[in-house]
Short mmCIF file of C-alpha atoms and ligand atoms in Angstrom, two decimals:
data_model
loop_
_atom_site.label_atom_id
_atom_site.label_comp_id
_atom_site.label_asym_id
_atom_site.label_seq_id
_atom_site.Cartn_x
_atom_site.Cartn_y
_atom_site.Cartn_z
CA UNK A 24 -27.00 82.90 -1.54
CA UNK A 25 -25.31 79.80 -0.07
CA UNK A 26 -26.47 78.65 3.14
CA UNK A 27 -22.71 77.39 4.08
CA UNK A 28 -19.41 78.41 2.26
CA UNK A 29 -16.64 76.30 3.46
CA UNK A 30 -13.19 78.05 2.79
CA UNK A 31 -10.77 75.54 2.43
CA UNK A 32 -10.40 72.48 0.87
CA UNK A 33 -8.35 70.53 2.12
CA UNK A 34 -9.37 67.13 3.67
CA UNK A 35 -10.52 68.89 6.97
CA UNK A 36 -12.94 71.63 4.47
CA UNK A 37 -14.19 68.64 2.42
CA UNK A 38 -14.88 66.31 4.99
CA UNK A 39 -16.84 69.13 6.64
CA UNK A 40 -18.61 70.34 3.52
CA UNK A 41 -19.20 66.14 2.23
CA UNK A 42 -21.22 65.82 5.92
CA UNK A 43 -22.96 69.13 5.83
CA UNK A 44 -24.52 67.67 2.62
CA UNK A 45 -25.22 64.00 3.91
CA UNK A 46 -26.81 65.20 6.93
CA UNK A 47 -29.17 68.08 5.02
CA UNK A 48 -28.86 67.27 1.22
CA UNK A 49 -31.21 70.37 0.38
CA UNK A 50 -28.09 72.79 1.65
CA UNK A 51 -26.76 74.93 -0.71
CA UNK A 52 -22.75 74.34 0.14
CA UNK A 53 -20.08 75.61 -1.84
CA UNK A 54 -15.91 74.99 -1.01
CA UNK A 55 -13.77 77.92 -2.41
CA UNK A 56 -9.90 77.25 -2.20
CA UNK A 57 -7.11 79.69 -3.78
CA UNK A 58 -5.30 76.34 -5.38
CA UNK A 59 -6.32 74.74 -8.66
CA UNK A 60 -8.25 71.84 -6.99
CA UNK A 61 -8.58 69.86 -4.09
CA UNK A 62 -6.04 68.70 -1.00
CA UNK A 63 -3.15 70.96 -2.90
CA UNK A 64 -2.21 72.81 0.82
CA UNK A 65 -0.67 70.89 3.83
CA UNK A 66 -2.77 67.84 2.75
CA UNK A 67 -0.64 66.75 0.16
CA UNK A 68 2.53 67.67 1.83
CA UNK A 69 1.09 65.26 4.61
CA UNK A 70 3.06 62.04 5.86
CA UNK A 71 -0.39 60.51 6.33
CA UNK A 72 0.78 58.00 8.84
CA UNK A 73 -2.43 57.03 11.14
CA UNK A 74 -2.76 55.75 14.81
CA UNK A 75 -5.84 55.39 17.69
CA UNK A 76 -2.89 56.06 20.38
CA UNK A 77 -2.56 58.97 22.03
CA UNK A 78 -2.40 60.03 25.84
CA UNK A 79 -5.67 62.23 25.71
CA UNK A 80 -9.25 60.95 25.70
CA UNK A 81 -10.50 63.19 22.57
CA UNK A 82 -7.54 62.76 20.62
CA UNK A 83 -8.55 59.21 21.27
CA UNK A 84 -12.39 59.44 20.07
CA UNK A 85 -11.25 61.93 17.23
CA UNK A 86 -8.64 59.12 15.25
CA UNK A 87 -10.28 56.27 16.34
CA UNK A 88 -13.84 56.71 14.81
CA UNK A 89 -12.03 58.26 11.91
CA UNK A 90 -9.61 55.24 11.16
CA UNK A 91 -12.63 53.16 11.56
CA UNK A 92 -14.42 54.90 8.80
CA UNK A 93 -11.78 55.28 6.61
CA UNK A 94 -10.93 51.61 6.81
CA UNK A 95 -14.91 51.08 6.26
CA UNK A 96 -14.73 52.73 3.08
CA UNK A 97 -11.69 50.82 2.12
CA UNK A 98 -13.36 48.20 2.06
CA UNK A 99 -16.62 49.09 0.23
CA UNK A 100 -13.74 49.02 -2.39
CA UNK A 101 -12.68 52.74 -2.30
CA UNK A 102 -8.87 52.70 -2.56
CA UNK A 103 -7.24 54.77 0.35
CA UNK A 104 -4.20 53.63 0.00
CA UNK A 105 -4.46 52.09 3.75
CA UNK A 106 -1.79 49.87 5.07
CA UNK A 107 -1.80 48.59 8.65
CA UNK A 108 2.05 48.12 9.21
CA UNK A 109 1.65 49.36 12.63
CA UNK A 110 3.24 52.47 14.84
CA UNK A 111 6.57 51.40 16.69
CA UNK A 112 8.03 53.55 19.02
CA UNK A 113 11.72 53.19 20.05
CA UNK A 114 11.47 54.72 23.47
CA UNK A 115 14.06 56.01 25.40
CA UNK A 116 14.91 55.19 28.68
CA UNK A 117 13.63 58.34 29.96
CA UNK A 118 10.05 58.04 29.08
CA UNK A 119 9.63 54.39 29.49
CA UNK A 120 7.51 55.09 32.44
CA UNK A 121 5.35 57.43 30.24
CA UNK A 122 4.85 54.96 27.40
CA UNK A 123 4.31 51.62 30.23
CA UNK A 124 1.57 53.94 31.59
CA UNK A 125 0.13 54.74 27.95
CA UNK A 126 0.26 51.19 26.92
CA UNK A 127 -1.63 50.08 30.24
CA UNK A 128 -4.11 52.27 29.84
CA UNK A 129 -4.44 51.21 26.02
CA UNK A 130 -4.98 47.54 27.17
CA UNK A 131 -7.25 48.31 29.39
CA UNK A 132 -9.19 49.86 26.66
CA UNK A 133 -8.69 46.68 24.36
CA UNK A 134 -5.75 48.77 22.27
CA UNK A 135 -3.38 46.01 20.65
CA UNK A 136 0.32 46.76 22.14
CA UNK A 137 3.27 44.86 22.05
CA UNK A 138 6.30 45.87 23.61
CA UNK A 139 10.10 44.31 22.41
CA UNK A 140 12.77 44.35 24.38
CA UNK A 141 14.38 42.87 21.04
CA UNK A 142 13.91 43.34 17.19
CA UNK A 143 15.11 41.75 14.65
CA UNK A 144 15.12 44.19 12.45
CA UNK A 145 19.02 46.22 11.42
CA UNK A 146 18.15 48.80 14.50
CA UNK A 147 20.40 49.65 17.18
CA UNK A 148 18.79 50.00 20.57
CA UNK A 149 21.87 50.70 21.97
CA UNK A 150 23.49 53.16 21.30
CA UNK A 151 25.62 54.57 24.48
CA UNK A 152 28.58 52.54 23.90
CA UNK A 153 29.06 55.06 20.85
CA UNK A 154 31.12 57.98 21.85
CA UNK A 155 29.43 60.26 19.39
CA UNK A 156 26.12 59.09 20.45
CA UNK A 157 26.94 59.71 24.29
CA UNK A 158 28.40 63.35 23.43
CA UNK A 159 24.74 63.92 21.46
CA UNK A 160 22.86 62.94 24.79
CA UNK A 161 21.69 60.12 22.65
CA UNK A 162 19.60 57.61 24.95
CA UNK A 163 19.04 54.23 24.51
CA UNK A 164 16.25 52.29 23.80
CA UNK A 165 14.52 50.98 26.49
CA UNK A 166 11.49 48.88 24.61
CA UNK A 167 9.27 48.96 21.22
CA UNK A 168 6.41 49.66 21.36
CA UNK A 169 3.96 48.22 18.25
CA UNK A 170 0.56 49.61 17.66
CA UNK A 171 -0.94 47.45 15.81
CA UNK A 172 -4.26 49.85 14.68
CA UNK A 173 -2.15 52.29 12.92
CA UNK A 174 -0.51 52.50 9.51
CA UNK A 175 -0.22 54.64 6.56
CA UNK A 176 -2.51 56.07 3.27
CA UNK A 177 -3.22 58.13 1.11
CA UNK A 178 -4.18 61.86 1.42
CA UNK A 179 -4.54 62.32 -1.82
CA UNK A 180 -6.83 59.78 -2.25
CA UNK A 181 -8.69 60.73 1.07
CA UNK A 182 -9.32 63.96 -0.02
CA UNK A 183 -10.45 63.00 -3.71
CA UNK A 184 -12.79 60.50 -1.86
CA UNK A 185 -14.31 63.24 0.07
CA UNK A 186 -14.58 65.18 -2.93
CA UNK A 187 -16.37 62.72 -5.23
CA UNK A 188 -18.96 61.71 -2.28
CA UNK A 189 -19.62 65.92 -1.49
CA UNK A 190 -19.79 66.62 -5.52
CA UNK A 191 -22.31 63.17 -5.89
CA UNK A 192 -24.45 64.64 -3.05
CA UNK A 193 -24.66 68.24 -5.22
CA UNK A 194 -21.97 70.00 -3.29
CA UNK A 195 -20.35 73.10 -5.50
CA UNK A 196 -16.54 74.09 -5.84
CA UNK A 197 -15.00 77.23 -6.91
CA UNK A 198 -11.49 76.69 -7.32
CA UNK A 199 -8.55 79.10 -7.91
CA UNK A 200 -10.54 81.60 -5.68
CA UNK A 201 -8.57 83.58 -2.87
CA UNK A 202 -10.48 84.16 -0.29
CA UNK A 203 -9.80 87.80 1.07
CA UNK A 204 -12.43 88.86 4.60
CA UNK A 205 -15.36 88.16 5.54
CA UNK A 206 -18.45 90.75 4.86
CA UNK A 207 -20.59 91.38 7.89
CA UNK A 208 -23.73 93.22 8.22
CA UNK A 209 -26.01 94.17 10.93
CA UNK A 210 -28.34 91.85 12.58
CA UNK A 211 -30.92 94.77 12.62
CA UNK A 212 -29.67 97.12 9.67
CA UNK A 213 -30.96 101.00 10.25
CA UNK A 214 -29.80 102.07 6.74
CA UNK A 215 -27.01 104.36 7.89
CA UNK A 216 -24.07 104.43 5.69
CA UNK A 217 -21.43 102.95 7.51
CA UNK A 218 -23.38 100.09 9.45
CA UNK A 219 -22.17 97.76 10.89
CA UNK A 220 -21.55 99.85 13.83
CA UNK A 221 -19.32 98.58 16.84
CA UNK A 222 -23.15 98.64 18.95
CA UNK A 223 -24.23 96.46 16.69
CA UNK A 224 -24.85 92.57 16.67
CA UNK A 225 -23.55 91.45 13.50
CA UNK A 226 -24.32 88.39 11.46
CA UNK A 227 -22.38 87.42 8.09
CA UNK A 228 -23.74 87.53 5.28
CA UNK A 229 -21.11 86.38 2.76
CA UNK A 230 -17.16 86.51 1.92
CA UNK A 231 -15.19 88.85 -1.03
CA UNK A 232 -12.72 86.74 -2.98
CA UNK A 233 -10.14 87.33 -5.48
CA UNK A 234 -13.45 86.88 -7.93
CA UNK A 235 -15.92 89.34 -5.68
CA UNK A 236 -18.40 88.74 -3.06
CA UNK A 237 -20.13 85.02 -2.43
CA UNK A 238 -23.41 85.59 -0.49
CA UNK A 239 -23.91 83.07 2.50
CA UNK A 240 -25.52 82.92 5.52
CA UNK A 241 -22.64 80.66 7.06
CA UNK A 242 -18.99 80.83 6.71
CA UNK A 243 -16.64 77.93 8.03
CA UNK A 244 -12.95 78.36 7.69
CA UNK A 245 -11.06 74.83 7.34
CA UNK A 246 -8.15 76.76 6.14
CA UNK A 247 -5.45 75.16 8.31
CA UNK A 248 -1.72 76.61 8.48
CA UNK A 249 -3.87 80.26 6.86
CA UNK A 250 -6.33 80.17 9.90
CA UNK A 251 -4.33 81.95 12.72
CA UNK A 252 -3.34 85.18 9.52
CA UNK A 253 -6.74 85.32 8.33
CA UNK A 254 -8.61 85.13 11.96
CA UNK A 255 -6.05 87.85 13.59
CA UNK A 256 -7.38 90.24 10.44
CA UNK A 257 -10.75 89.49 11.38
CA UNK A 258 -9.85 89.85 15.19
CA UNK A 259 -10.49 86.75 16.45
CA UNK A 260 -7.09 85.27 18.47
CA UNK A 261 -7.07 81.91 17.98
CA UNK A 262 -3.99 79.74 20.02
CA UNK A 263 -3.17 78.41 16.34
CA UNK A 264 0.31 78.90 14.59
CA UNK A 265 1.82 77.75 11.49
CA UNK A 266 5.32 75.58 11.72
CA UNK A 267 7.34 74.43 9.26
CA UNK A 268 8.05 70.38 8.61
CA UNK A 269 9.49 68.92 6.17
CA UNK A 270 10.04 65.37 4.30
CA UNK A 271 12.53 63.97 2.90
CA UNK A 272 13.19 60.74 0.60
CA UNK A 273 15.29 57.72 0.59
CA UNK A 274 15.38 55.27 -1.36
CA UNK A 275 15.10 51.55 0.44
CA UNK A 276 17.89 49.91 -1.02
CA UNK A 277 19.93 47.05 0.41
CA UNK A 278 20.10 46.74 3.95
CA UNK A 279 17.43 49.39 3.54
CA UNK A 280 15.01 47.40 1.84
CA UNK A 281 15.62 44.56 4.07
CA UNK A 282 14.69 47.25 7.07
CA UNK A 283 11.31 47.80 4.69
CA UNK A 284 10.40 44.13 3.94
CA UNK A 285 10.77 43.67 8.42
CA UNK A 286 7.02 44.14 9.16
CA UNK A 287 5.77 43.03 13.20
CA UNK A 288 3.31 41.14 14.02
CA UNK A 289 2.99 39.47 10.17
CA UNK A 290 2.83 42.79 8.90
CA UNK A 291 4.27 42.75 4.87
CA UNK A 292 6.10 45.61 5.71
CA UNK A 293 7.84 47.64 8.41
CA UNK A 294 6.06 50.30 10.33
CA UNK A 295 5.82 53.74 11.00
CA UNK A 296 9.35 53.91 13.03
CA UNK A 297 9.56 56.58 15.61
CA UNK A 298 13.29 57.01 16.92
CA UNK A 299 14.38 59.09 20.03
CA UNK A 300 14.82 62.88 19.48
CA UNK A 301 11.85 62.65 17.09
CA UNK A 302 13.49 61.91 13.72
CA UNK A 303 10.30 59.23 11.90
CA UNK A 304 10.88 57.21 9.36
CA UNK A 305 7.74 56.26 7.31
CA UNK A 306 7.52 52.96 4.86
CA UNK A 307 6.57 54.31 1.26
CA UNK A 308 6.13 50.38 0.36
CA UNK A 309 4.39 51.56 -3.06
CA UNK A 310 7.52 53.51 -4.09
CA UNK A 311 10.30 51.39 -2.07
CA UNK A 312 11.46 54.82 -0.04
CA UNK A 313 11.61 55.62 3.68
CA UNK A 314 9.66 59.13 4.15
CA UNK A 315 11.99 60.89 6.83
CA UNK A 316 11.64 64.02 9.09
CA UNK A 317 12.01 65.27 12.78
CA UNK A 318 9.51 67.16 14.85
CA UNK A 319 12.00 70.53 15.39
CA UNK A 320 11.35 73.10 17.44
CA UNK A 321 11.48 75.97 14.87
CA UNK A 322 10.16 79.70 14.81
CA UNK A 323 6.37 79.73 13.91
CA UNK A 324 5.82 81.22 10.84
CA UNK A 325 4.26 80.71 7.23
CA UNK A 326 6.42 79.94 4.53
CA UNK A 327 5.21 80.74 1.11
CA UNK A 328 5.96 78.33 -0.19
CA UNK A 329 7.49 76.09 2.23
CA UNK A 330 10.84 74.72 1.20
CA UNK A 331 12.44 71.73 2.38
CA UNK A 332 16.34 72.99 3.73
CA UNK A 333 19.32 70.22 3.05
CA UNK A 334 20.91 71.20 6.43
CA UNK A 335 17.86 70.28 8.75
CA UNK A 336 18.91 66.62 6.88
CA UNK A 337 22.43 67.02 6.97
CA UNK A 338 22.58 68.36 10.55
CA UNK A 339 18.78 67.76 12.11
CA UNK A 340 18.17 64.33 11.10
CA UNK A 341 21.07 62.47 9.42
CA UNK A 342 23.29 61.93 13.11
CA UNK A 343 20.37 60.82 14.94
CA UNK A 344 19.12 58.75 12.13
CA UNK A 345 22.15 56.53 11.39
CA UNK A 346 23.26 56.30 15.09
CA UNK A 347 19.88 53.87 15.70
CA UNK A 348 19.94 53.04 12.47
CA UNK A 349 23.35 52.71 10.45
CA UNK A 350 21.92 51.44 7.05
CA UNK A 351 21.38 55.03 6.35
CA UNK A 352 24.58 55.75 6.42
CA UNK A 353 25.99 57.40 2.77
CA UNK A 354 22.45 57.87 2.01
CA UNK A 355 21.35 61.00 0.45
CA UNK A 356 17.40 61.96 -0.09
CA UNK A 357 16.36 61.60 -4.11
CA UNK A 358 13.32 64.02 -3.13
CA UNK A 359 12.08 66.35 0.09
CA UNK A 360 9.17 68.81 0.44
CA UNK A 361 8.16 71.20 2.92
CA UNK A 362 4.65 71.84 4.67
CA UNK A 363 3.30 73.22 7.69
CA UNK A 364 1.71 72.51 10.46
CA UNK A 365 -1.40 73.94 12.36
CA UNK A 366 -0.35 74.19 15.34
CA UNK A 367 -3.16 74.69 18.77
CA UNK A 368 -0.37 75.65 20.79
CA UNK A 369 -2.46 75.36 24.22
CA UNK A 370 -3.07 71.55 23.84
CA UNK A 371 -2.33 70.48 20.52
CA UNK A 372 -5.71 69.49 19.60
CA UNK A 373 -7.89 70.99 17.04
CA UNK A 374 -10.31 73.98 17.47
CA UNK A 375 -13.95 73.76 15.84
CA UNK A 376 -15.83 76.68 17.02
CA UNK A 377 -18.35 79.31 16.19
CA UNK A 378 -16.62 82.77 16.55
CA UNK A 379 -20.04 84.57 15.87
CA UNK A 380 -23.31 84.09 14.54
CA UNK A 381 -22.79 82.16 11.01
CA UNK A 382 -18.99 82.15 11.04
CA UNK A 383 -16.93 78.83 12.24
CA UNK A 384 -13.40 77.50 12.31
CA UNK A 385 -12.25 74.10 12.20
CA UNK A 386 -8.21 74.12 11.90
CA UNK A 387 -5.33 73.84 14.52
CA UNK A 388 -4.89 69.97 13.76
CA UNK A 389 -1.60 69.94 15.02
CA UNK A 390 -0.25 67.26 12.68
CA UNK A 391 -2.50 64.70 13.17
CA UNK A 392 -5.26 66.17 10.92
CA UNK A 393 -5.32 63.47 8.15
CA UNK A 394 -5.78 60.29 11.04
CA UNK A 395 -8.74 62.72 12.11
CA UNK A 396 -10.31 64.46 9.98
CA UNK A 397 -13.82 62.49 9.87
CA UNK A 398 -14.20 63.22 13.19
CA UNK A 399 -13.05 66.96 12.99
CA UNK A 400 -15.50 67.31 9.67
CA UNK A 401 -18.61 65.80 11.60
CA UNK A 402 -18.40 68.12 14.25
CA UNK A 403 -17.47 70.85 12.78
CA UNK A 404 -21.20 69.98 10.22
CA UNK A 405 -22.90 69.17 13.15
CA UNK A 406 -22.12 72.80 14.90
CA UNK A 407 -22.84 74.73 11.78
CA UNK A 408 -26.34 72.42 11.85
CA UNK A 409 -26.49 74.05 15.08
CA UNK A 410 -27.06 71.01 16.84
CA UNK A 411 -25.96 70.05 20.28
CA UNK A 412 -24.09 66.52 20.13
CA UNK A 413 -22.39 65.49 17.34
CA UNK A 414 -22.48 61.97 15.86
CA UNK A 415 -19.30 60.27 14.93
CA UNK A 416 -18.86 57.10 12.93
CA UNK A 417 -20.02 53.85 15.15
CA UNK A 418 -22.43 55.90 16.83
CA UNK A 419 -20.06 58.07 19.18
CA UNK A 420 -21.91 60.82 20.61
CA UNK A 421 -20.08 64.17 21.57
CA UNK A 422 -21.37 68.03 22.32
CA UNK A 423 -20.47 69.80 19.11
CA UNK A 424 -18.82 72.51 21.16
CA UNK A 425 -16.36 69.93 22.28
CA UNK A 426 -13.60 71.27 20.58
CA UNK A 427 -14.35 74.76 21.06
CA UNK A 428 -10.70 77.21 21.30
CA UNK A 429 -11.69 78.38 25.11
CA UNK A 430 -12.07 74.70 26.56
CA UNK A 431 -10.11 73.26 29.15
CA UNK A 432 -8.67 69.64 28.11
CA UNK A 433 -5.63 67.59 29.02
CA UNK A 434 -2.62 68.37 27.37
CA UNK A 435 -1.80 65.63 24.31
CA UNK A 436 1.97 64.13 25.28
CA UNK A 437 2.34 62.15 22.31
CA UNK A 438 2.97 64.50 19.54
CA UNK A 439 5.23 63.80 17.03
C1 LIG B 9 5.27 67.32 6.56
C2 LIG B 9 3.94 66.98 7.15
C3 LIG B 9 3.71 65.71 7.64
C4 LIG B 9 2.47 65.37 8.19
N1 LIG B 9 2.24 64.10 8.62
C5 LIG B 9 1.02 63.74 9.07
C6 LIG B 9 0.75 62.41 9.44
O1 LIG B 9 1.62 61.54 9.39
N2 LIG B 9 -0.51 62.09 9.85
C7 LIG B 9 -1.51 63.02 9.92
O2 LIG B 9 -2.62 62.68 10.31
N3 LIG B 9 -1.26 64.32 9.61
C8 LIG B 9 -0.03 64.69 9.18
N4 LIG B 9 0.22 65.98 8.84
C9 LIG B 9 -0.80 66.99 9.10
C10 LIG B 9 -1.89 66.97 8.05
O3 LIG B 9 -1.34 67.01 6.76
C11 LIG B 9 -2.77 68.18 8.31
O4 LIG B 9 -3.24 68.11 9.65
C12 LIG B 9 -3.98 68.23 7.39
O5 LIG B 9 -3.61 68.06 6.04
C13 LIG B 9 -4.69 69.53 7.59
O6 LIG B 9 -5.74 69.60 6.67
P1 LIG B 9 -6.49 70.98 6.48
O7 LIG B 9 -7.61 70.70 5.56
O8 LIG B 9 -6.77 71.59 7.81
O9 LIG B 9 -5.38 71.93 5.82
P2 LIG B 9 -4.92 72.06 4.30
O10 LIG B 9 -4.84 70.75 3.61
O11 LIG B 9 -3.72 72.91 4.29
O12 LIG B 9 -6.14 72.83 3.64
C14 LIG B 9 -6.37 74.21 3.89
C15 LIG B 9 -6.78 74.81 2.57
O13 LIG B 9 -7.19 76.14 2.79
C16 LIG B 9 -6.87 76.85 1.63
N5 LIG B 9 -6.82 78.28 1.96
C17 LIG B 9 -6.12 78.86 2.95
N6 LIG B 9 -6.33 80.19 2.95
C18 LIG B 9 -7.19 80.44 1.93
C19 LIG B 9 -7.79 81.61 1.41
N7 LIG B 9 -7.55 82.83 1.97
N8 LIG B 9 -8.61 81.51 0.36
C20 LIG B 9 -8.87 80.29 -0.22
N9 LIG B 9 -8.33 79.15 0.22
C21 LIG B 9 -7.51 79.22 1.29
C22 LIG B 9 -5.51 76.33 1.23
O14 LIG B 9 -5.23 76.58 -0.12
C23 LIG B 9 -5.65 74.84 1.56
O15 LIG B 9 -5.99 74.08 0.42
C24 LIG B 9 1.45 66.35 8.27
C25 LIG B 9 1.68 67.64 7.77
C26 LIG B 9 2.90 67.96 7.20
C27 LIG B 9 3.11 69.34 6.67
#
């Protein structure tokens, strides 16, 4: 008998199941995940770019005190693979009053954000003497915008991190383990065949897997894109939904590489580049690639497995892409993948929440779960503790039920 089973793990399950075991080593936790090991779902299909800025307050707390810790255990000497080359956003004319206001309100909060009105880097910021450009709807650039606390790592080595810490503290594994439903039983069993009855309160008492039934008294789902499939089974509608995104690979030759060696603010290397339309192109300084993809509106629905399609390059990303930037023009990707994303389609922030006694979700990151999943994994521990605030790194203090699916919080406008 476990006292928690976290299903999942990927770096939101194993940052949950690493602080269920700091903050009460005695717990008997185990992780069960269908893949061969650890971070092998959307986690490693993950662009793991990081930033503190966004337009919402918990979005805010939730990367911030995450970044902070991450770049705390940096440097204790654990390799995350965290660069600070910065978020800069190309913005377009028409939401340059959006992103003035965001960057005010970031200053006022002691955010570091520099706007350009010129770069000297081989981008176009105009681009409406172009005739294609104009007969795209193509808009120019009205500013940058740097962020200066944002960056890039590692998710693979975020997740192994998590995983060494959760496995030092005792935490168990079972890997290669589908898990199928949940088993519930009566909070007052009568002995009647067929309990649990719909009169009934129910409690859980375990989960049946691909290798049979795991008894535990607490079952918390960090199962990501799988959440919204394996809740609606169990009955429980959750606003999350799985979309498609997808990666794809150049290499950084050239003028390229010149574009990757132009960091800001005596940065090494260039940032995280967010163009108009949003097509992102992500330094991969180790390898000497851009990262590329687009935030599409697509159908939601999960792909198994998720492949990356050459026309979303050729027609999605490519003529946006070399219109603000022409060194990628002739370019070809030399790799791609696909992944999804977990999608809270009410606000775009992630849902940790007990659904009934002993069973919890913590999913619907929204593609931002890597820059946040501290935060998400402390109160999603805290809230299976069954304690009231939650405690995130620096000493933030938030209700555990802060995240819960039926809340009522702003809407997050920067999503990319
Ligand atoms: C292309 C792409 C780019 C991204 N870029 C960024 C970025 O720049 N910055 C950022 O912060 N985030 C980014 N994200 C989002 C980020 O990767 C996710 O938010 C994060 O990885 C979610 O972690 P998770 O643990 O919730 O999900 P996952 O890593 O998917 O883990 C869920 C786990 O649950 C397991 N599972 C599911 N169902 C079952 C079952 N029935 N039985 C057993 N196991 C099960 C899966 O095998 C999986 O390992 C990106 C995502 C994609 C796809």
């Amino acid at each position: 008998m476990y006292d928690y089973v976290v299903v999942g793990a990927g770096v939101v399950g194993m940052a949950t199941a690493y602080h269920l075991k700091r903050l009460l080593p005695r717990l008997r936790v185990l992780v069960v995940d269908q893949h061969p090991g650890v971070g092998m779902g959307d986690t490693a299909k993950s662009a793991a770019a990081f930033r503190t800025i966004f337009t919402s307050w918990i979005n805010r707390v939730l990367a911030k005190t995450s970044v902070d810790f991450y770049r705390e255990v940096q440097r204790g000497g654990v390799d995350l693979g965290m660069r600070f080359v910065g978020y800069l956003f190309l913005v377009p004319e028409e939401n340059a009053d959006l992103m003035r206001n965001a960057a005010q309100e970031l200053r006022a909060m002691g955010v570091s954000v520099d706007a350009y009105e010129r770069l000297e880097m081989p981008i176009k910021l105009r681009v409406s003497d172009d005739e294609e450009a104009r007969e795209m709807g193509l808009s120019d650039v009205a500013f940058g915008l740097l962020v200066r606390d944002a960056g890039i790592m590692d998710p693979e080595k975020l997740v192994k991190y998590y995983y060494e810490v959760y496995t030092r503290e005792g935490g168990e594994v079972l890997f290669g383990t589908k898990v199928e439903s949940v088993v519930f039983s009566p909070k007052k069993p009568l002995g009647i065949p067929g309990e649990p009855f719909p009169w009934q309160d129910v409690k859980v008492v375990g989960i049946e897997t691909s290798a049979g039934v795991v008894e535990a008294k607490n079952i918390i789902f960090a199962t990501g894109a799988w959440t919204e499939r394996l809740m609606d089974a169990l009955g429980f509608g959750l606003p999350l939904k799985p979309r498609k995104r997808q990666v794809f690979v150049v290499r950084a030759t050239g003028e390229l590489e010149a574009l990757l060696r132009s960091g800001l603010a005596d940065r090494e290397y260039s940032p995280m580049i967010i163009l108009p339309r949003g097509v992102y192109l992500r330094p991969e300084p180790g390898e000497g690639t851009y990262w590329i993809g687009v935030s599409d509106r697509r159908p939601f629905r999960l792909e198994e497995p998720p492949e990356p399609e050459e026309a979303l390059w050729r027609f999605g990303i490519y003529p946006v892409l070399t219109k603000y930037v022409p060194a990628f023009e002739g370019r070809m990707p030399q790799n791609a993948w696909a992944g999804h994303y977990d999608e809270n389609v009410v606000d775009y922030q992630p849902v940790v929440d007990r659904l009934v006694e002993g069973l919890y979700v913590a999913a619907g990151t929204s593609g931002s779960g890597i820059m946040k999943a501290d935060a998400i994994g402390r109160v999603a521990a805290y809230l299976a503790l069954g304690r009231e605030k939650a405690e995130l790194y620096g000493g933030v203090v938030v209700d555990s039920n802060v995240l819960r699916h039926n809340r009522c919080f702003e809407e997050e406008r920067l999503v990319i």
